[in-house]
Structure formats: structure tokens, C-alpha cells
Amino acid sequence: MENVSGKLQDIWESRQVTNNGKQLQTLSQRLEEYLDVQHLSLFNNGTLALLLGLKALDLKGEVITTPFTFPATVQALDWNQLTPVFCDIDPKTLNIDADKIEGLITENTTAILAVHVFGNPCDTEKIQKTADKYGLKVIYDAAHAFGAKIEGKPIGSFGDMTMFSFHATKLFHTIEGGALVFRDGALGRKLDLLKNFGILNPEEVVLSGLNAKMNEIQAGIGLEVLKGIEEERKKRHLLKKMYEQHLRHIPGIRIITNLEYEQSSYQYFVIEIDEYQFGHSRDWLQKELEKFNVYTRKYFYPLCSEFDWYANLESAKAENLPVASTCVRQVLSLPYYGGLELQSVIKICKIFQELHADSEKITQL
């Protein structure tokens, strides 16, 4: 990032700070190469990318999705007047349970919206097989899966469309931003219109769109961040191994994000706390960690199906989502970024060990 000031100067001197300038065109090309995809469209954030991507596919009725995701996933459905049908999740990956999708399909179902949770890839083969059987579109939310691959294939090559988030918290970011990768190249022109108010030319507006364009400053930052991605991945790999080494033997802790190398986005390091084995609940543990200035996140929490406006949906009832309803009370995202020192990871893990040891002493008493 040492060249950011120079990049900003270049943008300023170009006298074009938005509307498909040189920085955006270059970033689009570089990302197509890095993600190994053919069709990519950049947006000013991932939420609008997904929202307009769904609109571009002309979906109607119901979309089967997961309750265990960031609110933006289902909010994009809301803004398209699409009804979410919540499917329970796989207890191992925490992704949508591909075996349960077919049982939720009705005559109103038009698509499946799945999420590669924490970068763990969905069962894309089974999902596609179900979609083909019923003529459904498949959209993936890959906000956590930048650069990951499934058995050597880029994660953006599955389904009809994949959304990537470039928010500042992500491995690759443009401060705010996002992208859509899509199979049908003809969608590119439609997406260009949708993210620019539907304006065809100075005298014609042909679609009802939004202002969702990525600007030159965002794109310029992205070009600089992209240069350091591989180094950041290497640092996070070492942090991951250190966490694993010191946490794996503590009862009640299961590591959710255990993929490595090209299979992994190295976006998060997430664990699951079994209260009965560990001796304390996830919520208690989070509060105790804060006393040591270790700040974690209950990610995701709450379930999207628990939002008030879904209370009338049969699929949103807790009894229909037993796995999701359990894991949402157990998952904890730990500090994880390239600038984190290995020694700090060891200290964090030592706190875990001591808190578990204290619970054992209480049990013995």
C-alpha cells in the first residue's frame, strides 16, 4: 500500500474520478485474471451487486436460501420482492444443507441463493443437480471466498452468478466495493445499465436501475491492495497454523475454517464452542475474552430467519432450522489479520486454556 498516495495523485490528475475510468477498467481486467473468470462487473458495494444481480436474472416468487448469513444476503431478496425460503444448514460446514433443498421447492421457486460461509465451499455439485432438475437459477454469495477454489476450479465458476464483497474487512478490498461474476456474458450490458440508473444514452432511460458504480478511488485502492494479497495469505496461513496448534486439544472447541492453500480464502478464523465440553457458553467466553482486550465476534448472529419481518414464514420457525438454531449460539470469529503477531495468537490461546481449566476446577468442586 506504499503507492496509494501516488495512485490518488494519478487519479486526480486524470480528471476522471468515476464513470468507468482507467482505474476501474484495469482493476476489472486484473480481477478477471486473478479469479480466473470471463465475465465480471464491478460495483460500489457487494450488497448492491447482489441486489442488482438478482434483478438482472428476472427472478420472481420464492428463493431458497440459508438463515445463517449476513443480513445483506436476504435483504437483497427483500428489495427484489422475492420471498426467502429458509433451509437448514450442514453441521460441519455451516453452509446450506444441499440434501434439504429439494424438499422446499414449490411451483413458486425460481432460484437457490447459497453462501460459501466463512469461505467453506458449498456442495456445488449437488446444488446444481437439484437446480437443473427443476429449472432453477443458482446464485452464490462468495463474500468470504475471494480467490478460493473447489478441486482446482475457481469458486466463481459455479452457478449462474457469484457475488464477491470488497468491504474493508475482507482479504481483498476496495474500502467499499463488490463484484458479480456471471456465466451468461449477455448479462454484462444489462448490469452496466442497472448500476447506472438504467441510462442508455443522454436521452434514453431503458431500465429502472440504481447508482451502484465503483468509482476510480475505490478501484485505485483495489489495485494497490491486490499487489499484497499473496503476502497477506501467507501471513494468515501461519496465524491459522498457530491457532490450530494451540486450540485443537482444548475440549469443546471445533475449528470451522480448516481449509488451506488454494482451497481457502484465509478470510476468517472461526471456532465453535460446545458449552458442555468446554465448560462455559460462547457468550460467557466472549465477555471473558474482552477482559483481556481480545475482541471476537458472534458471526453470524442473530439468524436472518429471526428478523421480525419473517415471523410469518413457515420456513423461518426455529423447529424447522434445528442445526442453524444451535450453531448460531456457538460460533465465534477470532482476531485474524496479517498484522497480528504470532505471539499474540499464543497469548489468546493460553487464555482459552486457562478459562477451560477454571471450568474443570469448578466441576471438580
Coordinates of C-alpha atoms in Angstrom, one line a residue:
M1 CA 0.0 0.0 0.0
E2 CA 3.0 2.3 -0.1
N3 CA 2.0 3.7 -3.5
V4 CA -1.5 4.8 -2.5
S5 CA -0.6 8.5 -2.4
G6 CA 0.8 8.2 -5.9
K7 CA -2.2 6.4 -7.1
L8 CA -4.5 9.0 -5.7
Q9 CA -2.4 11.7 -7.4
D10 CA -2.7 9.9 -10.8
I11 CA -6.5 9.7 -10.4
W12 CA -6.7 13.4 -9.5
E13 CA -4.6 14.4 -12.5
S14 CA -6.6 12.2 -14.8
R15 CA -9.6 14.5 -14.0
Q16 CA -11.9 11.4 -14.0
V17 CA -12.9 10.1 -10.6
T18 CA -15.8 7.9 -11.7
N19 CA -17.8 6.6 -14.6
N20 CA -15.7 3.7 -15.9
G21 CA -12.3 5.3 -15.8
K22 CA -8.9 3.8 -16.4
Q23 CA -8.5 2.5 -12.8
L24 CA -11.8 0.7 -12.9
Q25 CA -11.1 -0.8 -16.3
T26 CA -7.6 -2.0 -15.1
L27 CA -9.0 -3.5 -11.9
S28 CA -11.7 -5.3 -13.8
Q29 CA -9.1 -6.9 -16.0
R30 CA -6.8 -7.8 -13.1
L31 CA -9.6 -9.4 -11.1
E32 CA -10.8 -11.5 -14.1
E33 CA -7.2 -12.8 -14.3
Y34 CA -6.8 -13.4 -10.6
L35 CA -10.2 -15.0 -10.1
D36 CA -9.9 -16.9 -13.4
V37 CA -13.3 -15.8 -14.7
Q38 CA -14.5 -14.5 -18.0
H39 CA -17.3 -12.1 -17.1
L40 CA -17.0 -9.7 -14.2
S41 CA -18.8 -6.5 -13.3
L42 CA -17.6 -4.1 -10.5
F43 CA -20.0 -2.3 -8.1
N44 CA -19.7 0.2 -5.3
N45 CA -20.5 -2.4 -2.7
G46 CA -21.4 -6.1 -2.5
T47 CA -25.0 -5.6 -1.4
L48 CA -25.9 -3.6 -4.4
A49 CA -24.0 -6.1 -6.6
L50 CA -26.2 -8.9 -5.3
L51 CA -29.4 -6.8 -5.4
L52 CA -28.9 -5.8 -9.0
G53 CA -27.7 -9.3 -10.0
L54 CA -30.9 -10.8 -8.8
K55 CA -32.9 -8.2 -10.7
A56 CA -30.9 -8.9 -13.8
L57 CA -31.9 -12.5 -13.7
D58 CA -35.6 -11.5 -13.7
L59 CA -36.4 -13.7 -10.7
K60 CA -39.9 -13.9 -9.2
G61 CA -41.6 -15.7 -6.3
E62 CA -39.5 -17.7 -3.9
V63 CA -35.8 -18.2 -3.4
I64 CA -34.4 -21.0 -1.2
T65 CA -31.6 -19.6 0.9
T66 CA -29.7 -20.0 4.3
P67 CA -30.7 -18.4 7.6
F68 CA -27.0 -18.4 8.6
T69 CA -25.6 -15.4 6.7
F70 CA -25.0 -11.7 6.9
P71 CA -28.3 -9.7 6.6
A72 CA -27.4 -8.3 3.2
T73 CA -27.9 -11.7 1.6
V74 CA -31.6 -11.9 2.4
Q75 CA -32.1 -8.1 2.2
A76 CA -31.2 -8.3 -1.5
L77 CA -34.1 -10.7 -1.8
D78 CA -36.4 -8.3 0.0
W79 CA -35.5 -5.4 -2.3
N80 CA -36.4 -7.6 -5.3
Q81 CA -39.8 -8.6 -3.8
L82 CA -38.6 -12.1 -3.5
T83 CA -39.7 -14.4 -0.7
P84 CA -36.9 -16.2 1.1
V85 CA -37.5 -19.9 2.0
F86 CA -35.0 -20.8 4.7
C87 CA -33.2 -24.1 4.5
D88 CA -31.3 -25.6 7.5
I89 CA -27.6 -25.8 7.3
D90 CA -24.9 -28.5 7.3
P91 CA -23.5 -29.0 10.8
K92 CA -19.9 -29.5 9.5
T93 CA -19.5 -26.6 7.0
L94 CA -22.4 -24.4 8.3
N95 CA -23.4 -23.9 4.6
I96 CA -26.9 -24.5 3.3
D97 CA -27.7 -28.2 3.6
A98 CA -27.9 -29.4 -0.1
D99 CA -29.8 -32.5 0.9
K100 CA -32.7 -30.5 2.2
I101 CA -33.1 -28.1 -0.6
E102 CA -35.3 -30.3 -2.8
G103 CA -37.9 -30.7 -0.1
L104 CA -38.5 -27.0 0.0
I105 CA -39.1 -26.5 -3.7
T106 CA -42.6 -25.4 -4.8
E107 CA -44.2 -24.2 -8.0
N108 CA -43.2 -20.7 -6.9
T109 CA -39.4 -21.4 -6.5
T110 CA -37.2 -19.7 -9.1
A111 CA -33.7 -19.9 -7.6
I112 CA -31.3 -21.1 -4.9
L113 CA -29.2 -18.4 -3.2
A114 CA -26.4 -20.2 -1.3
V115 CA -23.5 -18.8 0.7
H116 CA -19.9 -20.0 1.0
V117 CA -19.9 -19.4 4.7
F118 CA -16.5 -18.4 6.1
G119 CA -15.1 -19.4 2.7
N120 CA -16.1 -23.1 3.2
P121 CA -17.4 -24.0 -0.3
C122 CA -21.0 -25.2 -0.7
D123 CA -21.8 -28.6 -2.1
T124 CA -22.0 -27.0 -5.6
E125 CA -22.4 -30.3 -7.4
K126 CA -25.5 -31.4 -5.5
I127 CA -27.0 -27.9 -5.6
Q128 CA -26.5 -27.6 -9.4
K129 CA -28.0 -31.1 -9.9
T130 CA -31.1 -30.0 -7.9
A131 CA -31.3 -26.7 -9.8
D132 CA -31.1 -28.4 -13.2
K133 CA -33.8 -30.9 -12.2
Y134 CA -36.3 -28.1 -11.5
G135 CA -35.0 -25.4 -13.9
L136 CA -33.8 -23.0 -11.1
K137 CA -31.1 -20.3 -11.2
V138 CA -28.2 -20.7 -8.8
I139 CA -26.6 -17.6 -7.2
Y140 CA -23.7 -17.8 -4.8
D141 CA -22.8 -15.3 -2.1
A142 CA -19.0 -15.6 -2.0
A143 CA -18.3 -12.5 0.2
H144 CA -16.0 -14.7 2.3
A145 CA -14.4 -16.7 -0.5
F146 CA -12.2 -14.4 -2.6
G147 CA -9.6 -16.4 -4.5
A148 CA -10.7 -19.8 -3.2
K149 CA -11.0 -22.8 -5.4
I150 CA -13.0 -26.1 -5.3
E151 CA -11.0 -29.0 -6.5
G152 CA -8.9 -26.7 -8.7
K153 CA -11.8 -24.8 -10.2
P154 CA -12.2 -21.1 -9.3
I155 CA -15.1 -20.6 -6.9
G156 CA -16.7 -18.0 -9.2
S157 CA -17.2 -20.6 -12.0
F158 CA -20.1 -22.3 -10.2
G159 CA -23.8 -21.5 -10.7
D160 CA -25.3 -18.7 -12.8
M161 CA -23.8 -15.8 -10.8
T162 CA -21.5 -15.2 -7.9
M163 CA -21.1 -12.1 -5.7
F164 CA -17.9 -11.0 -4.1
S165 CA -17.7 -8.3 -1.4
F166 CA -14.7 -5.9 -1.3
H167 CA -15.6 -4.3 2.0
A168 CA -12.7 -3.1 4.1
T169 CA -12.9 -6.1 6.4
K170 CA -12.2 -8.5 3.6
L171 CA -9.0 -10.1 2.5
F172 CA -9.2 -8.1 -0.8
H173 CA -10.9 -4.8 -0.5
T174 CA -11.6 -1.5 -2.2
I175 CA -12.6 0.1 1.1
E176 CA -16.2 -0.4 -0.1
G177 CA -17.0 -2.4 -3.2
G178 CA -18.1 -5.6 -4.8
A179 CA -18.3 -7.6 -8.0
L180 CA -20.5 -10.0 -9.8
V181 CA -19.2 -12.9 -11.8
F182 CA -21.7 -14.4 -14.2
R183 CA -21.9 -17.3 -16.7
D184 CA -24.0 -15.6 -19.4
G185 CA -21.9 -12.8 -20.9
A186 CA -25.0 -11.1 -22.3
L187 CA -25.9 -10.1 -18.7
G188 CA -22.9 -7.7 -18.7
R189 CA -24.7 -5.0 -20.7
K190 CA -27.8 -5.3 -18.6
L191 CA -25.8 -5.0 -15.4
D192 CA -24.0 -1.9 -16.8
L193 CA -27.4 -0.3 -17.3
L194 CA -28.8 -1.3 -13.9
K195 CA -25.9 0.1 -12.0
N196 CA -26.1 3.5 -13.8
F197 CA -29.8 4.4 -13.4
G198 CA -30.8 2.4 -16.5
I199 CA -29.4 5.2 -18.7
L200 CA -28.8 4.0 -22.2
N201 CA -27.7 7.4 -23.6
P202 CA -28.2 11.1 -22.8
E203 CA -31.8 10.9 -24.0
E204 CA -32.9 7.3 -23.0
V205 CA -33.5 5.5 -19.7
V206 CA -34.5 2.0 -20.5
L207 CA -34.4 0.2 -17.1
S208 CA -35.2 1.1 -13.5
G209 CA -31.7 1.0 -12.0
L210 CA -29.6 2.5 -9.2
N211 CA -26.3 4.3 -8.8
A212 CA -24.1 1.3 -8.0
K213 CA -20.9 2.2 -9.9
M214 CA -17.5 1.7 -8.4
N215 CA -15.5 5.0 -8.5
E216 CA -11.9 5.5 -9.5
I217 CA -10.6 5.9 -6.0
Q218 CA -12.1 2.6 -4.9
A219 CA -10.6 0.9 -8.0
G220 CA -7.2 2.5 -7.4
I221 CA -7.1 1.3 -3.8
G222 CA -8.1 -2.2 -5.0
L223 CA -5.2 -2.3 -7.5
E224 CA -2.8 -1.5 -4.7
V225 CA -4.4 -4.0 -2.2
L226 CA -4.3 -6.7 -4.9
K227 CA -0.5 -6.4 -5.0
G228 CA -0.2 -7.6 -1.4
I229 CA -2.8 -10.4 -1.4
E230 CA -0.4 -13.3 -1.6
E231 CA 1.8 -12.0 1.1
E232 CA -1.2 -11.5 3.3
R233 CA -2.4 -15.0 2.6
K234 CA 1.0 -16.4 3.7
K235 CA 0.9 -14.4 7.0
R236 CA -2.7 -15.6 7.7
H237 CA -1.7 -19.2 6.9
L238 CA 1.0 -19.0 9.7
L239 CA -1.5 -17.5 12.1
K240 CA -4.0 -20.2 11.3
K241 CA -1.5 -23.0 12.0
M242 CA -0.6 -21.4 15.3
Y243 CA -4.2 -21.1 16.4
E244 CA -4.7 -24.8 15.4
Q245 CA -1.7 -26.0 17.2
H246 CA -2.8 -24.4 20.5
L247 CA -6.5 -24.9 20.3
R248 CA -7.0 -28.3 18.9
H249 CA -6.5 -30.1 22.2
I250 CA -8.9 -28.0 24.2
P251 CA -12.2 -29.9 24.8
G252 CA -15.3 -28.2 23.4
I253 CA -13.6 -26.2 20.6
R254 CA -14.1 -27.1 17.0
I255 CA -12.3 -25.2 14.2
I256 CA -14.8 -24.4 11.4
T257 CA -12.3 -22.8 9.0
N258 CA -9.7 -25.6 8.4
L259 CA -9.1 -25.4 4.6
E260 CA -5.7 -24.3 3.3
Y261 CA -3.8 -23.0 0.3
E262 CA -5.9 -22.6 -2.9
Q263 CA -9.0 -24.0 -1.3
S264 CA -9.0 -21.3 1.3
S265 CA -9.7 -17.5 1.2
Y266 CA -8.0 -17.1 4.6
Q267 CA -10.8 -14.6 5.3
Y268 CA -11.7 -15.7 8.8
F269 CA -10.6 -18.0 11.6
V270 CA -13.8 -19.3 13.2
I271 CA -14.4 -21.8 16.0
E272 CA -17.5 -23.4 17.5
I273 CA -17.9 -23.7 21.3
D274 CA -19.6 -26.7 22.8
E275 CA -20.8 -25.4 26.1
Y276 CA -21.0 -28.8 27.8
Q277 CA -17.5 -29.9 26.8
F278 CA -15.8 -26.5 27.2
G279 CA -17.5 -25.8 30.5
H280 CA -18.8 -22.3 29.5
S281 CA -21.1 -20.9 26.9
R282 CA -19.9 -18.9 23.8
D283 CA -21.4 -15.7 25.1
W284 CA -19.7 -16.1 28.5
L285 CA -16.4 -16.8 26.8
Q286 CA -16.7 -13.7 24.6
K287 CA -17.3 -11.5 27.6
E288 CA -14.3 -13.0 29.4
L289 CA -12.0 -12.5 26.5
E290 CA -12.9 -8.8 26.4
K291 CA -11.5 -8.5 29.9
F292 CA -8.1 -9.4 28.3
N293 CA -8.7 -6.9 25.4
V294 CA -9.4 -9.8 23.0
Y295 CA -12.3 -8.8 20.8
T296 CA -14.2 -11.5 19.0
R297 CA -17.4 -11.6 17.0
K298 CA -20.5 -13.7 17.2
Y299 CA -20.6 -14.0 13.4
F300 CA -23.3 -14.6 12.3
Y301 CA -25.8 -13.6 15.0
P302 CA -28.7 -13.5 15.0
L303 CA -30.1 -15.8 12.3
C304 CA -31.7 -13.9 9.4
S305 CA -34.8 -16.1 9.9
E306 CA -35.2 -14.4 13.3
F307 CA -35.8 -11.0 11.9
D308 CA -39.3 -9.7 12.8
W309 CA -40.4 -9.3 9.2
Y310 CA -40.0 -13.1 8.6
A311 CA -42.1 -14.1 11.6
N312 CA -45.0 -15.2 9.3
L313 CA -42.8 -17.6 7.2
E314 CA -43.1 -21.3 8.0
S315 CA -39.5 -21.8 6.9
A316 CA -38.3 -19.3 9.5
K317 CA -39.6 -21.2 12.5
A318 CA -36.8 -22.4 14.8
E319 CA -38.2 -26.0 14.8
N320 CA -37.5 -26.1 11.0
L321 CA -34.0 -24.9 11.4
P322 CA -32.5 -27.1 14.3
V323 CA -28.9 -27.0 13.2
A324 CA -28.8 -23.3 12.5
S325 CA -30.6 -22.5 15.7
T326 CA -27.9 -24.4 17.6
C327 CA -24.8 -23.2 15.8
V328 CA -25.8 -19.5 16.0
R329 CA -25.2 -19.8 19.8
Q330 CA -21.8 -21.5 19.4
V331 CA -19.8 -19.8 16.7
L332 CA -17.1 -17.2 17.4
S333 CA -14.8 -15.4 15.0
L334 CA -11.3 -14.8 16.4
P335 CA -8.8 -12.0 15.7
Y336 CA -7.3 -12.8 12.3
Y337 CA -5.3 -10.4 10.1
G338 CA -1.8 -10.3 8.7
G339 CA -0.5 -7.7 11.2
L340 CA -1.4 -9.9 14.1
E341 CA 1.7 -11.2 15.8
L342 CA 2.2 -14.9 16.3
Q343 CA 3.0 -14.3 20.0
S344 CA -0.4 -12.6 20.3
V345 CA -2.1 -15.7 19.0
I346 CA -0.3 -17.8 21.6
K347 CA -1.5 -15.5 24.3
I348 CA -5.1 -15.7 23.1
C349 CA -4.9 -19.5 23.1
K350 CA -3.4 -19.5 26.6
I351 CA -6.4 -17.5 27.8
F352 CA -8.7 -20.2 26.3
Q353 CA -6.7 -22.9 28.1
E354 CA -6.9 -21.1 31.4
L355 CA -10.6 -20.4 31.1
H356 CA -11.3 -24.1 30.3
A357 CA -9.0 -25.1 33.2
D358 CA -11.0 -22.9 35.6
S359 CA -14.3 -24.6 34.4
E360 CA -12.7 -28.0 35.2
K361 CA -11.8 -26.9 38.7
I362 CA -15.4 -25.7 39.3
T363 CA -16.8 -29.0 38.1
Q364 CA -14.5 -31.0 40.4
L365 CA -15.7 -28.9 43.4

